[in-house]
């Protein structure tokens, strides 16, 4: 008889009220195997992982670890049973050191105190044993994303994890960091550990996983070996239809510069500026992609461009109007629309209704207001029109923004910003965390904006999005624009090296 | 200098610091686990009233202190569970608790003792003071520490204990983690709510001590709203000290000094209406100075983000 | 989800009623502690507040309380809290009490100037807290409260020493001339009631129908969203705090010119209008019309409290306990004032 699989889920069901998040899921993974779990947003991947890891309990079904049924009442049980999880958003304490993060919750003691020396020694031996280079005494907040991910893996290994769940681990990495992670994953699998790799990136699943299990609409719809399948087969399973993976777009006909940035500098708390002497232009009828690993100054640059932050030096011109050190209202008035990175924290007020949300930015002028008095009927009419035009799925224009799904909320934000018909559009991570249908829609809208002669600045961490949409590409590294090239000159490898701070030549 | 800082002045300054210091430690602990506690004013007031009740009934200051701690801990259950299990807004809960403490003590003062305003009685036993020989001969610091209650001595010892617990023990590491990233602490098996509940209850015990010192430490009297803003000054001390017990203690010492200077000026003939505001003015100035060197960003600045 | 949200709107009323029920129960136990009959005590509250002949007294009490409720509600609507109402109130009251004494003008003009000056002074003092947050990043929640203490201390000093009416032995200013007092409407009610009614109507109108009201509501729902939409948060905080403080200052002047006719030290703060007003505003989560209703409710409770104390010897401070239990229960149960995550 063959040995029992390392981890097995049988008929697992999870409901949230009326919503069925996991519908009789069966999943098996063998020891030493890398299994990719794929599916669109909302397919049930995250729910399934939180059930396996004990963060939530299934309503029905069983979970078996090495043949024995387990009932985790918390993540603590799962950790004790040899499970480890690296969350998509890292769960690290920025103000603490690496070793404190690793031993947190299972600290070696000496009397009533933490045995600092023993803790450091254990962390050091783990880093050496698994090729995860990191300084145990570094403060986590100062470390790069790739290093932080290593700390997450160290945390799991410190707790003797035999099964590792990696939830979208590559989303935040440069291609080179990703390759480094894959090497670590192969090494861990080679040691006999089991890895569940949650992803929606086809080529990564094909590159690293032994098998793929695909979820759609809360169910398992396909199980395949990567050696015996193709990318389009997986996509068909994920979406239930054929999707054109290529973003189709015509050739750009760039005109006059509409967004001009000269020597923009934003000082930081330390000696090093957050943005240093950024200069570039975005012309009418082109999409300029701004690539870079998160945390290299893109956020601050965009804040300075939109008036949310006062730059310390430099000039910003929108459609010819100089806006340096002016406030947000002046930027918007000059003709700048902005789809922010975080639609929940910045782009919408979840506690307010769609009418109020869609009026923001338009509320100071006719027809929505006249001499400081609101025209509520006009606000409602506008909201209805935009909801219909952009096909936002919402109960009514008086329903709260908080009732919308992620994709529909993003559609609402996009609807509001595009209806400014502003000459310049800044779109920051416009498709993060939305389903494929909404991604296609939003990409189409961005290209349509370009084609009617607007200037679009696209800030994205997804290189495929940057490469697929942009006419010109900028790369940002440590606060500086380190490259400005035409799309035709760019490749994933080249951008990856630039994002990691190396010049394309070296 | 020693003309200005008399032994009596130093002694009353140290005495004035004690309740603020204990409340600030309470606030620092709550802040460490991510509960914004600004109910210390109310927690102390309950403690002060309960101490008088306990001492009055038993003729023992020790029993008074015990009752103060018990009552303040019980009162703190509102914040402990309200801000965690029930997920209420800590700011609103604390405002409600401060008013409840004010109303409840005033009501019970009338209902139990049939007086309004202040209550004192020979049956109330005060806290005894520890005399240390030779101490009064050390200028300034010695003057301050001579003849203080055990609670005052204990408060300064607790500063060290709290610092050690927070920064050297597993519990302290977990507390700081719970405050910084509760979701991360949860995934590592730390029960966030339990840590927060216990911490808030400990803050209640500390404020109970503070209240007992207030009512039994000097004149054995309870007066309505006798905390008189000390809880708020403690809130500011926590902010100024960025939650670090040693820095918070330094901030408390600053207020105590301002208080003493106010008293001294009063002795020199200034009306007490003016000298009483000294700690608040010093507090505001200290806050303005300590906060001015921050980076500005219109987005990052959330309202009521303290 | 949206269906749930709609149901939430329908279900919102009962939690307030449940909270009041809980407060009444706990309060009843407290009445038992004092050896009185809870039913009788509550009956006295209801009669004392709502018996037709007592209604004018209730309204008279409600005037400053509803005023302070509005003062608290305006910043709260934008997610800010003004804890410094006491300071703004006494500053306004002092200006209102002193202006008619020093300005040798015909009565009504002196009164109008006094009210205007009181609003301006209270507003500027409140705006100081907002300025401190914008300029020095001192949290307004704390600074507004801390600023109260110097204001109260200095005003108290002024009333006891330089501005004291030396013909009496009490810490109070001289009487304002007859002409500068607010005209009586009926019984105990004076012009101040009408002024508060007009202010309340204005606040509700601004909240619902104007651009500034919309911007303040959006800030309350999500301040970062408002900033992103072009609202200048700093200027808005200054404006909201100024309006809040101006109403508080005006309330101070109304109390002085409408009833006491002089500034009497401690007389303004002992009824704790600021805190009752803040609780009423919290009860309605800053929505002005609801806040006015809550303010009226608390005013009735407190007026009834006087009758209860008179008739049953149960201390009227019980009503403060009842109010805080209502707020605590709602804060804990219903997520009152819960911030967006």
CSV table of N, CA and C in Angstrom, one decimal, chain C residues 59-108:
chain,number,residue,atom,x,y,z
C,59,UNK,N,-37.5,73.2,27.9
C,59,UNK,CA,-37.0,73.8,26.8
C,59,UNK,C,-35.9,74.8,27.2
C,60,UNK,N,-36.1,75.5,28.3
C,60,UNK,CA,-35.1,76.4,28.7
C,60,UNK,C,-33.7,75.7,29.0
C,61,UNK,N,-33.8,74.5,29.6
C,61,UNK,CA,-32.7,73.7,29.9
C,61,UNK,C,-32.1,73.2,28.6
C,62,UNK,N,-32.9,72.9,27.7
C,62,UNK,CA,-32.5,72.3,26.4
C,62,UNK,C,-31.7,73.3,25.6
C,63,UNK,N,-32.0,74.6,25.8
C,63,UNK,CA,-31.3,75.6,24.9
C,63,UNK,C,-29.8,75.5,24.9
C,64,UNK,N,-29.1,75.6,26.1
C,64,UNK,CA,-27.7,75.5,26.0
C,64,UNK,C,-27.3,74.0,25.7
C,65,UNK,N,-28.0,73.0,26.1
C,65,UNK,CA,-27.6,71.7,25.9
C,65,UNK,C,-27.7,71.3,24.4
C,66,UNK,N,-28.7,71.7,23.7
C,66,UNK,CA,-28.8,71.4,22.3
C,66,UNK,C,-27.8,72.3,21.6
C,67,UNK,N,-27.5,73.5,22.1
C,67,UNK,CA,-26.4,74.3,21.5
C,67,UNK,C,-25.1,73.5,21.6
C,68,UNK,N,-24.8,73.0,22.7
C,68,UNK,CA,-23.5,72.3,22.9
C,68,UNK,C,-23.5,71.0,22.1
C,69,UNK,N,-24.7,70.4,21.9
C,69,UNK,CA,-24.8,69.2,21.1
C,69,UNK,C,-24.4,69.5,19.7
C,70,UNK,N,-24.9,70.6,19.1
C,70,UNK,CA,-24.6,71.0,17.8
C,70,UNK,C,-23.1,71.3,17.7
C,71,UNK,N,-22.5,72.0,18.7
C,71,UNK,CA,-21.1,72.3,18.7
C,71,UNK,C,-20.3,71.0,18.7
C,72,UNK,N,-20.8,69.9,19.3
C,72,UNK,CA,-20.0,68.7,19.3
C,72,UNK,C,-20.3,67.9,18.0
C,73,UNK,N,-21.5,68.1,17.4
C,73,UNK,CA,-21.9,67.3,16.3
C,73,UNK,C,-21.1,67.7,15.0
C,74,UNK,N,-20.8,69.0,14.9
C,74,UNK,CA,-20.2,69.5,13.6
C,74,UNK,C,-18.8,68.8,13.4
C,75,UNK,N,-17.9,68.9,14.4
C,75,UNK,CA,-16.6,68.2,14.1
C,75,UNK,C,-16.8,66.6,14.0
C,76,UNK,N,-17.7,66.1,14.8
C,76,UNK,CA,-18.0,64.7,14.8
C,76,UNK,C,-18.4,64.2,13.4
C,77,UNK,N,-19.2,65.0,12.7
C,77,UNK,CA,-19.7,64.7,11.4
C,77,UNK,C,-18.5,64.4,10.5
C,78,UNK,N,-17.4,65.2,10.7
C,78,UNK,CA,-16.2,65.0,9.9
C,78,UNK,C,-15.2,64.0,10.6
C,79,UNK,N,-15.6,63.2,11.6
C,79,UNK,CA,-14.7,62.3,12.2
C,79,UNK,C,-13.8,62.9,13.2
C,80,UNK,N,-14.0,64.2,13.6
C,80,UNK,CA,-13.1,64.8,14.6
C,80,UNK,C,-13.9,64.9,15.9
C,81,UNK,N,-13.2,65.1,17.0
C,81,UNK,CA,-13.9,65.3,18.3
C,81,UNK,C,-13.3,66.5,18.9
C,82,UNK,N,-14.2,67.4,19.3
C,82,UNK,CA,-13.9,68.6,20.1
C,82,UNK,C,-14.2,68.3,21.5
C,83,UNK,N,-13.2,68.1,22.3
C,83,UNK,CA,-13.4,67.9,23.8
C,83,UNK,C,-13.3,69.2,24.6
C,84,UNK,N,-13.1,70.3,23.9
C,84,UNK,CA,-12.8,71.5,24.6
C,84,UNK,C,-13.9,72.5,24.7
C,85,UNK,N,-15.1,71.9,24.7
C,85,UNK,CA,-16.3,72.8,24.7
C,85,UNK,C,-16.3,73.7,26.0
C,86,UNK,N,-15.9,73.2,27.1
C,86,UNK,CA,-15.9,73.9,28.3
C,86,UNK,C,-15.1,75.2,28.2
C,87,UNK,N,-13.9,75.1,27.6
C,87,UNK,CA,-13.1,76.3,27.5
C,87,UNK,C,-13.8,77.3,26.5
C,88,UNK,N,-14.3,76.9,25.4
C,88,UNK,CA,-14.9,77.7,24.4
C,88,UNK,C,-16.2,78.4,25.0
C,89,UNK,N,-16.9,77.6,25.8
C,89,UNK,CA,-18.1,78.1,26.5
C,89,UNK,C,-17.8,79.2,27.4
C,90,UNK,N,-16.8,79.1,28.3
C,90,UNK,CA,-16.5,80.1,29.3
C,90,UNK,C,-15.9,81.4,28.6
C,91,UNK,N,-15.1,81.2,27.5
C,91,UNK,CA,-14.6,82.3,26.9
C,91,UNK,C,-15.7,83.1,26.2
C,92,UNK,N,-16.7,82.4,25.6
C,92,UNK,CA,-17.8,83.1,25.0
C,92,UNK,C,-18.6,83.8,26.0
C,93,UNK,N,-18.8,83.1,27.1
C,93,UNK,CA,-19.7,83.7,28.2
C,93,UNK,C,-19.0,85.0,28.8
C,94,UNK,N,-17.7,84.9,29.0
C,94,UNK,CA,-17.0,86.1,29.5
C,94,UNK,C,-17.1,87.3,28.6
C,95,UNK,N,-16.9,87.0,27.3
C,95,UNK,CA,-17.0,88.1,26.3
C,95,UNK,C,-18.4,88.6,26.3
C,96,UNK,N,-19.4,87.7,26.4
C,96,UNK,CA,-20.8,88.2,26.4
C,96,UNK,C,-21.1,89.0,27.6
C,97,UNK,N,-20.5,88.7,28.7
C,97,UNK,CA,-20.8,89.4,30.0
C,97,UNK,C,-20.0,90.7,30.1
C,98,UNK,N,-18.9,90.8,29.5
C,98,UNK,CA,-18.0,92.0,29.6
C,98,UNK,C,-18.3,93.0,28.5
C,99,UNK,N,-18.6,92.5,27.3
C,99,UNK,CA,-18.8,93.5,26.2
C,99,UNK,C,-19.8,94.5,26.5
C,100,UNK,N,-21.0,94.2,27.0
C,100,UNK,CA,-22.0,95.2,27.3
C,100,UNK,C,-21.6,96.2,28.4
C,101,UNK,N,-20.7,95.7,29.2
C,101,UNK,CA,-20.2,96.6,30.3
C,101,UNK,C,-19.2,97.7,29.8
C,102,UNK,N,-18.4,97.3,28.8
C,102,UNK,CA,-17.4,98.2,28.4
C,102,UNK,C,-17.8,99.0,27.2
C,103,UNK,N,-18.8,98.5,26.4
C,103,UNK,CA,-19.2,99.2,25.2
C,103,UNK,C,-20.4,100.1,25.5
C,104,UNK,N,-20.3,101.4,25.5
C,104,UNK,CA,-21.4,102.2,25.8
C,104,UNK,C,-22.3,102.4,24.6
C,105,UNK,N,-23.0,101.4,24.3
C,105,UNK,CA,-23.9,101.4,23.1
C,105,UNK,C,-25.3,101.1,23.5
C,106,UNK,N,-26.3,101.5,22.7
C,106,UNK,CA,-27.7,101.1,23.0
C,106,UNK,C,-27.8,99.6,23.2
C,107,UNK,N,-28.7,99.2,24.1
C,107,UNK,CA,-28.8,97.8,24.5
C,107,UNK,C,-28.8,96.8,23.4
C,108,UNK,N,-29.7,96.8,22.5
C,108,UNK,CA,-29.8,95.7,21.5
C,108,UNK,C,-28.5,95.6,20.7
